[in-house]
Short mmCIF file of C-alpha atoms in Angstrom, two decimals:
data_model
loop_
_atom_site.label_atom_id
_atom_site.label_comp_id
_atom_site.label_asym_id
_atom_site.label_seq_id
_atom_site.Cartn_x
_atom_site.Cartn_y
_atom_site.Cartn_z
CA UNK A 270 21.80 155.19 146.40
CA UNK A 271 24.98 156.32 146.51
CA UNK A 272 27.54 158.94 146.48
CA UNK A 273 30.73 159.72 144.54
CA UNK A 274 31.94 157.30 142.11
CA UNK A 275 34.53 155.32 142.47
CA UNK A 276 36.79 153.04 140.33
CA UNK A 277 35.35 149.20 140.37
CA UNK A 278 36.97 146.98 142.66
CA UNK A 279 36.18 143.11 142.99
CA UNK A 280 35.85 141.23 146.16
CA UNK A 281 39.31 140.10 145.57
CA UNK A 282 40.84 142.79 145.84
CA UNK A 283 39.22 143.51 148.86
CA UNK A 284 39.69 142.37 152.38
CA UNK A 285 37.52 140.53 153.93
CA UNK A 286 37.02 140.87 157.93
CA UNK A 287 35.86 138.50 160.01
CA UNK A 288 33.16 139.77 162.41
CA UNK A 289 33.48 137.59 165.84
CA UNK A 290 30.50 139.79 167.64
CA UNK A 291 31.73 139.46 170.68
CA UNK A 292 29.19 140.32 173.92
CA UNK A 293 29.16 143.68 174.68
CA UNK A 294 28.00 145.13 177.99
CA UNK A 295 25.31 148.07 178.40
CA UNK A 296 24.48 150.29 175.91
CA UNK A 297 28.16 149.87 173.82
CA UNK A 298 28.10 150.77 170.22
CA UNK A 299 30.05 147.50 168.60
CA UNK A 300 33.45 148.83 167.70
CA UNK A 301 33.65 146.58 164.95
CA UNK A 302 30.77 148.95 163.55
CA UNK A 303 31.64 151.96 164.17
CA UNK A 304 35.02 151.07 162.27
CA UNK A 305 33.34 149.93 159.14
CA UNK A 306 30.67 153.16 159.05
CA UNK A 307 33.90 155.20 160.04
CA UNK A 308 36.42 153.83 157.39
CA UNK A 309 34.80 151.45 155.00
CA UNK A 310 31.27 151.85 154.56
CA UNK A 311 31.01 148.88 151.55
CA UNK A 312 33.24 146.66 153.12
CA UNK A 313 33.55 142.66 152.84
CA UNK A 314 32.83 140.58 156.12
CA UNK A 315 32.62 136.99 157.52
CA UNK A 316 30.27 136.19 160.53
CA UNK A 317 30.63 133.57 163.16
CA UNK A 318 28.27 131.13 160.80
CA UNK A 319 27.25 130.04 157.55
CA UNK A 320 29.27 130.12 154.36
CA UNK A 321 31.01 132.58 152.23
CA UNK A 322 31.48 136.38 152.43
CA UNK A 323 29.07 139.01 152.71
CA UNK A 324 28.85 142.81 151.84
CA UNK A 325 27.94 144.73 154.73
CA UNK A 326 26.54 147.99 153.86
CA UNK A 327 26.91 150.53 156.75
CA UNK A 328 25.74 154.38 155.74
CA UNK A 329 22.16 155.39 155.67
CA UNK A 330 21.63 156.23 152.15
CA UNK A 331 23.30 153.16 151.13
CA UNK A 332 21.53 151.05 153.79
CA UNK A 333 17.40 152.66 152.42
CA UNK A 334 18.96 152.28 148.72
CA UNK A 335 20.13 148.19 149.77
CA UNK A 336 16.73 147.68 151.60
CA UNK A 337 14.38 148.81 149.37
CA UNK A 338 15.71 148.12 145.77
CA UNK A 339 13.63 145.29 144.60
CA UNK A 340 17.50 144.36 142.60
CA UNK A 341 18.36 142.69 146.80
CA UNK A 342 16.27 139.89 147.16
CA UNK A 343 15.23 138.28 150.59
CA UNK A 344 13.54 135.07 148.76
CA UNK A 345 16.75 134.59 147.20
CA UNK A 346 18.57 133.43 150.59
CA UNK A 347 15.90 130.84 151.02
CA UNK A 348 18.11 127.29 151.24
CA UNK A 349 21.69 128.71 151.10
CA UNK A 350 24.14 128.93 153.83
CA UNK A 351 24.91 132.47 153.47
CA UNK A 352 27.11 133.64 156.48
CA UNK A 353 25.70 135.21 159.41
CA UNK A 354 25.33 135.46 163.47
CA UNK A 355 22.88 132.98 164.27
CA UNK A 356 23.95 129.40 163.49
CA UNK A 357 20.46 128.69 162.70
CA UNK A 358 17.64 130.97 160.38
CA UNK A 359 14.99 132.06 162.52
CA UNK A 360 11.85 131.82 160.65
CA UNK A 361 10.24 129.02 158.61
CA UNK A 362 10.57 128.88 154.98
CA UNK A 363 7.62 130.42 154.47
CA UNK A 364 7.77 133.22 156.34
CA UNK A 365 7.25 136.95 155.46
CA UNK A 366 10.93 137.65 155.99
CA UNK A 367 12.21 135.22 152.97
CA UNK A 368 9.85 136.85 150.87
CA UNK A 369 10.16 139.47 147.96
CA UNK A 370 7.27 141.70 146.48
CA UNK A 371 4.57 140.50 145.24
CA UNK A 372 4.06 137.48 147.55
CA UNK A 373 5.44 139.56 150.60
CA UNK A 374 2.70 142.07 149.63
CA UNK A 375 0.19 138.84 149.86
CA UNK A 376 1.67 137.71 152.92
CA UNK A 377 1.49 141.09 154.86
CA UNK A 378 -2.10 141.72 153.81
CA UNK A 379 -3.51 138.89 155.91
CA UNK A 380 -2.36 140.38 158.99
CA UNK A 381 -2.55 143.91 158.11
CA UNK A 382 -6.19 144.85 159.84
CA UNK A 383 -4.88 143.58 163.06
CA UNK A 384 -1.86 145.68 163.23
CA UNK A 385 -3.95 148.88 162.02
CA UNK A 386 -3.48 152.14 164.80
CA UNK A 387 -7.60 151.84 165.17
CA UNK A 388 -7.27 148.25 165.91
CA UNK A 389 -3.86 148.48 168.10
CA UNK A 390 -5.82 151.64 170.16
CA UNK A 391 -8.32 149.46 171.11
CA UNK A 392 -5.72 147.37 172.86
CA UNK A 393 -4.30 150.21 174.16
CA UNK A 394 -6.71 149.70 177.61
CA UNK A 395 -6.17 146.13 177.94
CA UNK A 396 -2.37 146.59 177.61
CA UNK A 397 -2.08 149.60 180.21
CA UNK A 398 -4.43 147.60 182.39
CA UNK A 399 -1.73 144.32 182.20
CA UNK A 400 1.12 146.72 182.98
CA UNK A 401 -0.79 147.85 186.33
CA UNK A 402 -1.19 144.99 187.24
CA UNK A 403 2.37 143.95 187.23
CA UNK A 404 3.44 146.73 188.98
CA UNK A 405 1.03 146.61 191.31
CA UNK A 406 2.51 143.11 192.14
CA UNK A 407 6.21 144.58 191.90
CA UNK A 408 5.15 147.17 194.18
CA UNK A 409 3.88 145.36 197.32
CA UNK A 410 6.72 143.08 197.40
CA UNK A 411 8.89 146.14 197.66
CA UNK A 412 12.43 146.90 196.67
CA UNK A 413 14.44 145.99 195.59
CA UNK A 414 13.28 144.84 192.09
CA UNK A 415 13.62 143.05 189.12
CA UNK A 416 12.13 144.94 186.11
CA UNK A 417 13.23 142.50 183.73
CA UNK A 418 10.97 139.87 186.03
CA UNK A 419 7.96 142.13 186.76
CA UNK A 420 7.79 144.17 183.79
CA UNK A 421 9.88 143.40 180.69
CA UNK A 422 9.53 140.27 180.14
CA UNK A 423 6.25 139.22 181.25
CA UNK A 424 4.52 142.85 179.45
CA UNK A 425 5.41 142.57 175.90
CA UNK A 426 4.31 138.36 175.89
CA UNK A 427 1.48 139.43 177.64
CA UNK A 428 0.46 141.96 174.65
CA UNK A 429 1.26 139.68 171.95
CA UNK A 430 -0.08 136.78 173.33
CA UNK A 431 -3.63 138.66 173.82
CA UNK A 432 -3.18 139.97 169.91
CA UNK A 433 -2.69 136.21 168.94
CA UNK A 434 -5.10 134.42 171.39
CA UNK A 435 -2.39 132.41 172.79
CA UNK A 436 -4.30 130.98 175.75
CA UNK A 437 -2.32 131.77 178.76
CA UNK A 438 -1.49 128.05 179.73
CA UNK A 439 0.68 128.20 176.92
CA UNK A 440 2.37 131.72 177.24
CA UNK A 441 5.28 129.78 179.63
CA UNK A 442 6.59 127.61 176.40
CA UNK A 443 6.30 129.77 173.77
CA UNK A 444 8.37 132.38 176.22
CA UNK A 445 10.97 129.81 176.46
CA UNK A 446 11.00 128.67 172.51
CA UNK A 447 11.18 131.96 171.79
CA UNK A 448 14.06 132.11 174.18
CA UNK A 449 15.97 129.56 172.34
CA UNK A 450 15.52 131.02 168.97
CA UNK A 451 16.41 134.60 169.57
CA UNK A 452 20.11 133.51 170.94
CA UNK A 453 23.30 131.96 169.21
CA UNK A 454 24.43 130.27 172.26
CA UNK A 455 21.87 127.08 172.72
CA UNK A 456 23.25 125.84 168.99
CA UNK A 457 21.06 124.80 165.74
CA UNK A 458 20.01 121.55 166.82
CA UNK A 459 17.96 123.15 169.82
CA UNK A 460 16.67 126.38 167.82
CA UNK A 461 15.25 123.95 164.98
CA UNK A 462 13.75 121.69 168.09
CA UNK A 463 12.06 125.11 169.53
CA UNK A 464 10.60 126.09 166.44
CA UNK A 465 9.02 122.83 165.08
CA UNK A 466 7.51 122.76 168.61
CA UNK A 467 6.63 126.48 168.28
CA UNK A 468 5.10 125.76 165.33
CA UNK A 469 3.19 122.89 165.92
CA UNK A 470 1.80 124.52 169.04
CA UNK A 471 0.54 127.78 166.59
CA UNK A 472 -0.59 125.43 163.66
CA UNK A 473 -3.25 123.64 166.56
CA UNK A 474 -4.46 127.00 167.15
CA UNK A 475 -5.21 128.12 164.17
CA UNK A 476 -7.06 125.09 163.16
CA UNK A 477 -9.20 125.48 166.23
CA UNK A 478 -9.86 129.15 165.22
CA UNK A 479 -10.40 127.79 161.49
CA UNK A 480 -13.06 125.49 163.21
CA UNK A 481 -14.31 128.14 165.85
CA UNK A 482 -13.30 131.83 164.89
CA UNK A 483 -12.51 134.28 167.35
CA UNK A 484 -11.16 138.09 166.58
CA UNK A 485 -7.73 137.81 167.52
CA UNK A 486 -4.90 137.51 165.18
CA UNK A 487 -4.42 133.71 165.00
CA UNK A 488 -8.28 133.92 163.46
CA UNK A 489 -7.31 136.61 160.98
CA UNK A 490 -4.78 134.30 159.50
CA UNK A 491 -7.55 131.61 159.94
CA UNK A 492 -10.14 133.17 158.31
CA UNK A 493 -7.31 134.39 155.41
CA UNK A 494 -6.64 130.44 154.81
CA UNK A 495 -10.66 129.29 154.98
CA UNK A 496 -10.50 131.78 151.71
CA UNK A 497 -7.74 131.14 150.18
CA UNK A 498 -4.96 134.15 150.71
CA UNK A 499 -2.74 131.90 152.35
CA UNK A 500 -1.79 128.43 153.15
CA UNK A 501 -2.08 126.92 156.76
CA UNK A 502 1.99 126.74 156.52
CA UNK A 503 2.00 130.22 155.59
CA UNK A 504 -0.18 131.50 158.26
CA UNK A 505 1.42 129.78 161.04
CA UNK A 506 5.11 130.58 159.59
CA UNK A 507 3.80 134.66 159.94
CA UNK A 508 2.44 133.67 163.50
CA UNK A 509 5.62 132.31 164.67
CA UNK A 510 7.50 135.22 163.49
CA UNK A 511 5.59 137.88 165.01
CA UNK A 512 4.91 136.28 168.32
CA UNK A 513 8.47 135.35 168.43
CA UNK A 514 10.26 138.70 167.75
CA UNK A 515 7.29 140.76 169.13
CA UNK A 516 7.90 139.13 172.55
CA UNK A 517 11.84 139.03 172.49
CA UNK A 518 12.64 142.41 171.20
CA UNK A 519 10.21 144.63 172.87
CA UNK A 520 11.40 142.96 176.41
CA UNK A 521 15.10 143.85 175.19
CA UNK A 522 14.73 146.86 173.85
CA UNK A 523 11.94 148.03 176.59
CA UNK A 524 14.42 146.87 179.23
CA UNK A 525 17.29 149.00 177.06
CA UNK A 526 15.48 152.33 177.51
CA UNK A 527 14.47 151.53 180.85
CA UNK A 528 18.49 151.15 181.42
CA UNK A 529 19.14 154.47 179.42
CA UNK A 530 17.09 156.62 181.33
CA UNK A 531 18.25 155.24 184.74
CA UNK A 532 21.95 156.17 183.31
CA UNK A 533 21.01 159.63 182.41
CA UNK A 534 19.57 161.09 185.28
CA UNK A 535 19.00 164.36 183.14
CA UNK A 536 16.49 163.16 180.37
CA UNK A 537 14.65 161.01 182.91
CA UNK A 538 14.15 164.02 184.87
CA UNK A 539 13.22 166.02 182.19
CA UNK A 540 10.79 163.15 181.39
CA UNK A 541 9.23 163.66 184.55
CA UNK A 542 8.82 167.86 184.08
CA UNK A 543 7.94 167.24 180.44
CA UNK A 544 5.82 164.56 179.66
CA UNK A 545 4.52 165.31 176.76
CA UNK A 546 8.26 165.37 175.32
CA UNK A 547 7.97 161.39 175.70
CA UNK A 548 6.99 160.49 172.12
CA UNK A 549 9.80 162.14 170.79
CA UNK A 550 12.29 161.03 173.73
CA UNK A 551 11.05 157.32 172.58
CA UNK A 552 11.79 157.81 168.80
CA UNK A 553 15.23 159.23 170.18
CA UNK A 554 16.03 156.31 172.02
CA UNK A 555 14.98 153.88 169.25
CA UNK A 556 17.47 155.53 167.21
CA UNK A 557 20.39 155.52 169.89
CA UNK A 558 19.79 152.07 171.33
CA UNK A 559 21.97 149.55 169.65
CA UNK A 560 19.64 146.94 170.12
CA UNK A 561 20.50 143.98 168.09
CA UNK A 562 23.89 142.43 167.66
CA UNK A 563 25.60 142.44 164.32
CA UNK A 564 22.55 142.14 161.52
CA UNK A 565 19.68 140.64 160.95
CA UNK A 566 18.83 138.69 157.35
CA UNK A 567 20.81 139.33 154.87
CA UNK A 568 20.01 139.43 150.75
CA UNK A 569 21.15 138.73 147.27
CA UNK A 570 21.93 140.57 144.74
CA UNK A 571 20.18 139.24 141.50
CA UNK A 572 22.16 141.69 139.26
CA UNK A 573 25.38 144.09 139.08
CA UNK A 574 24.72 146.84 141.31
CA UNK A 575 26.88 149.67 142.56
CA UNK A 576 26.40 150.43 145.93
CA UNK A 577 28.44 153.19 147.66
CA UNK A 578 30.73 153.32 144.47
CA UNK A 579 31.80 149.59 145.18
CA UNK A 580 30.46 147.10 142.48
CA UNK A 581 27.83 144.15 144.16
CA UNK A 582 27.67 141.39 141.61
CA UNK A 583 24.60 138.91 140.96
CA UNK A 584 24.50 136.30 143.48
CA UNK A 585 26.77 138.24 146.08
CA UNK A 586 25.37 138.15 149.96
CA UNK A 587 24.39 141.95 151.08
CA UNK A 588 23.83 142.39 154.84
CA UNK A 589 22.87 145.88 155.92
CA UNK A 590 23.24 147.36 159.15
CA UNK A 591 19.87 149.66 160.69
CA UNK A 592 21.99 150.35 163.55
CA UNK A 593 25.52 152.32 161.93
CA UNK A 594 22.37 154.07 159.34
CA UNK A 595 21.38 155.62 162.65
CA UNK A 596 25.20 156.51 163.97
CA UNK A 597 25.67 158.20 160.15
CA UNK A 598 27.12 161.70 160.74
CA UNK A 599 25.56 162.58 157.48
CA UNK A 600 22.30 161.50 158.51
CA UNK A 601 22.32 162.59 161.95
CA UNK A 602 23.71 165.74 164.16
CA UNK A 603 25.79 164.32 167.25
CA UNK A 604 24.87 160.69 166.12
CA UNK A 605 26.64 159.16 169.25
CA UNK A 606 24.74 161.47 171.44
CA UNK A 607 21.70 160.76 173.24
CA UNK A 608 19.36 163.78 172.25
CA UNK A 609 15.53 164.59 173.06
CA UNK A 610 15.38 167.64 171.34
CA UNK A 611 16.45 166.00 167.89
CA UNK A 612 14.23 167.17 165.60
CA UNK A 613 14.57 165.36 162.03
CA UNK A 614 15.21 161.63 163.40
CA UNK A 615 13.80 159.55 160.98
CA UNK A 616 15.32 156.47 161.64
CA UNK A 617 16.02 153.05 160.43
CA UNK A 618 14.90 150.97 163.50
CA UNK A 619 11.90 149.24 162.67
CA UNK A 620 13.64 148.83 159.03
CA UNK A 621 12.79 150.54 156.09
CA UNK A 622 11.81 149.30 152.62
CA UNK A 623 9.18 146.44 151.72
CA UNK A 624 10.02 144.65 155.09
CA UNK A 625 9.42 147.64 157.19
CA UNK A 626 8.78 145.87 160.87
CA UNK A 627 4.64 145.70 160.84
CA UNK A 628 4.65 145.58 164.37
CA UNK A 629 6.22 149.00 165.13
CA UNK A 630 3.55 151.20 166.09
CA UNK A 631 2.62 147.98 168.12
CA UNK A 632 6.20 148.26 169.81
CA UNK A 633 5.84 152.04 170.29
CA UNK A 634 2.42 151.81 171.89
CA UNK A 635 4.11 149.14 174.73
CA UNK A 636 7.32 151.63 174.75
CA UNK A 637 5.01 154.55 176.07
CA UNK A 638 3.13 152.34 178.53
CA UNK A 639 5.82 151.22 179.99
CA UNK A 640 7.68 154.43 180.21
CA UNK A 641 5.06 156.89 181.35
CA UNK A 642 3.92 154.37 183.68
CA UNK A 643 7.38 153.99 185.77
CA UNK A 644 7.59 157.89 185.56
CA UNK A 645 4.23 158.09 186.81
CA UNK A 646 4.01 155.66 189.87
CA UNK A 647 7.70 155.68 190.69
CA UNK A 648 9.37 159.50 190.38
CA UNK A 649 12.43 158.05 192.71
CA UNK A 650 12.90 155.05 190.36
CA UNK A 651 16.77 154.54 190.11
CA UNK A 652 18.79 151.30 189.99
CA UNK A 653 19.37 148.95 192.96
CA UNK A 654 22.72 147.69 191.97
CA UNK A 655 26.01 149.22 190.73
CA UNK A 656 25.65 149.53 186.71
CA UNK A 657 29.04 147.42 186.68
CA UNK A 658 27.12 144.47 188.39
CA UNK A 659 23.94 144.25 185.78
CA UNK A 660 24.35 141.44 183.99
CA UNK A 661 24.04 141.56 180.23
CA UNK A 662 22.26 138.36 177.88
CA UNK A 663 25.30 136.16 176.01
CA UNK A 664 25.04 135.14 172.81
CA UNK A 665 22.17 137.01 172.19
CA UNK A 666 20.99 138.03 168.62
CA UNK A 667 18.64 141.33 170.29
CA UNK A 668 20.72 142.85 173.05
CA UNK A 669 19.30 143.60 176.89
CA UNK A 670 19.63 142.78 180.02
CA UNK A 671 19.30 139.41 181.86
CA UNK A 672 18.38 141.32 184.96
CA UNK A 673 17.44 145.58 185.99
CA UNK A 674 17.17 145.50 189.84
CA UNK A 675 15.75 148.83 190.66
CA UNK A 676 14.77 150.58 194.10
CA UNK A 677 12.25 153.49 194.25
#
């Protein structure tokens, strides 16, 4: 929780740093980070929108203590303007994200069979078949090529879609809400637009599974409301959420490792001579990838806590940061090195706590398909264009790239 005591000191006495979170190309760790984790772990910040101050909590003790006390409440941020990156909140009201235990237990339970490792196995064949195909495509146009076009973007919809039932005619729009939502740059009024039309489009099919069941994930949540578990609100606020991010940050952070490898020549050819090293390289670059701009959704405090010896009061704004947790020297050997033979590397990337991300072993499963297959059909894969000339998504709230021309 934390570590030496120190003497109280209120937010007054503090400064408080804006955060501007500006674009950053490639793979760079935010210096704005680095600084905090480096020289004030508990320090007080402002982001781009929303009201107010905010703790940000940067070392990895203090960000599993912040994340799973029950004291830092998600449902508590519901309705207020707390500040943050985005200019708009990205899922409904009643999603799983603005909720605290027990009703986030309740909430996660009626998707929990679908995102089971016997369930997500199944898939496994359907998924590595989609990815074929793809690169199949890809590969008789010839390079060079745009993985982000072929493989990373069109992949990971492709998988969640299937999971959901989205029927394919309607794959295009939810791409491009999704799009809109995931960014800072289009502005609130168009985010808001893109999810009411998101979620009118997921509410229609879950009433026509509630009518006609099918197994897929949208009749889960169909079948959970027929009996009561959840509302129809509730059920299509947890559909949005997971098609949304499932789609958005497996292309970006896919795409990231993609990039990673292709930038060190070494581990990709180790890759090749080691395959079986590939789980563990993946887990590696989870933890190394920066993948997200600034943080996610914050919490409140709903009592006096001490966090890192600094005093959080009731009704102060917490945001924690999964991405300095895995640069923490304390928690992690060479932290700012990129290491497949790290051993211990339990890290914070899918979250940690209540909201641990239920997707993950969903996200790792599309991670190793789409890695073993490049090293597999492709062992001259490299990239097509200068790494200066790859250009980088703006105003983006997961970080990748807008393009990854590669030759092979």
């Amino acid at each position: 929780m934390t570590t030496e005591s120190i003497p109280e000191r209120h937010p007054e006495q503090r400064r408080v740093h804006f955060w501007a979170v500006e674009d950053l190309e490639g793979l760079d760790f935010d210096p704005f980070m680095a600084e905090r984790l480096r020289d004030e772990p508990v320090s007080q910040i402002k982001l781009p929108h929303g009201e107010g101050t905010a703790w940000l909590v940067t070392r990895y003790e203090d960000v599993k203590f912040v994340t799973s006390d029950p004291r830092f409440s998600r449902a508590a941020v519901r309705g207020r303007p707390i500040t943050r990156l985005a200019p708009h909140f990205i899922p409904l009201d009643e999603a799983v994200g603005f909720a605290d235990p027990p009703e986030h237990t309740r909430l996660r339970r009626s998707v929990a069979k679908t995102f089971a490792p016997r369930s997500l196995d199944l898939m496994r064949a359907r998924a590595q078949h989609a990815a074929d195909d793809m690169l199949d495509v890809m590969e008789r146009q010839g390079p060079p090529a745009d993985l982000v076009e072929h493989l990373h973007g069109p992949f990971p919809l492709a998988v969640i879609s299937d999971l959901m039932g989205v029927p394919e005619s309607d794959r295009p729009r939810m791409a491009e809400w999704t799009n809109i939502q995931l960014s800072a740059a289009y502005g609130p009024e168009a985010s808001e637009k893109a999810k009411e039309e998101m979620a009118a489009c997921i509410t229609a099919l879950i009433e026509r599974r509630r009518a006609e069941p099918r197994e897929d994930l949208s009749g889960e949540l169909a079948k959970a409301t027929l009996e009561g578990e959840i509302t129809l609100r509730e059920a299509v606020a947890i559909a949005l959420l997971i098609q949304a991010s499932a789609a958005h940050a497996v292309r970006n952070n896919s795409a990231n490792m993609v990039y990673a490898l292709l930038i060190h020549p070494e581990q990709l050819a180790r890759l090749r001579a080691e395959p079986g090293l590939l789980p563990q390289a993946i887990e590696e670059l989870l933890r190394y990838i920066p993948h997200r701009n600034a943080v996610g959704l914050g919490r409140v405090a709903t009592e006096d806590v001490e966090v890192g010896g600094v005093l959080i009061r009731a009704g102060e704004v917490v945001h924690a940061s999964y991405l300095t947790a895995n640069r923490d020297p304390s928690a992690f050997d060479r932290p700012d090195e990129l290491d497949f033979d790290r051993r211990h590397n339990a890290h914070v990337s899918f979250g940690y706590g209540p909201h641990f991300c239920l997707g993950s072993t969903l996200a790792r499963m599309e991670s190793e398909i789409i890695l073993s297959t490049l090293i597999k059909r492709f062992p001259d894969l490299r990239l097509a264009e200068p790494v200066e000339e790859i250009r980088w998504q703006r105003g983006a709230l997961i970080r990748g790239p807008e393009n990854l021309p590669v030759a092979w």
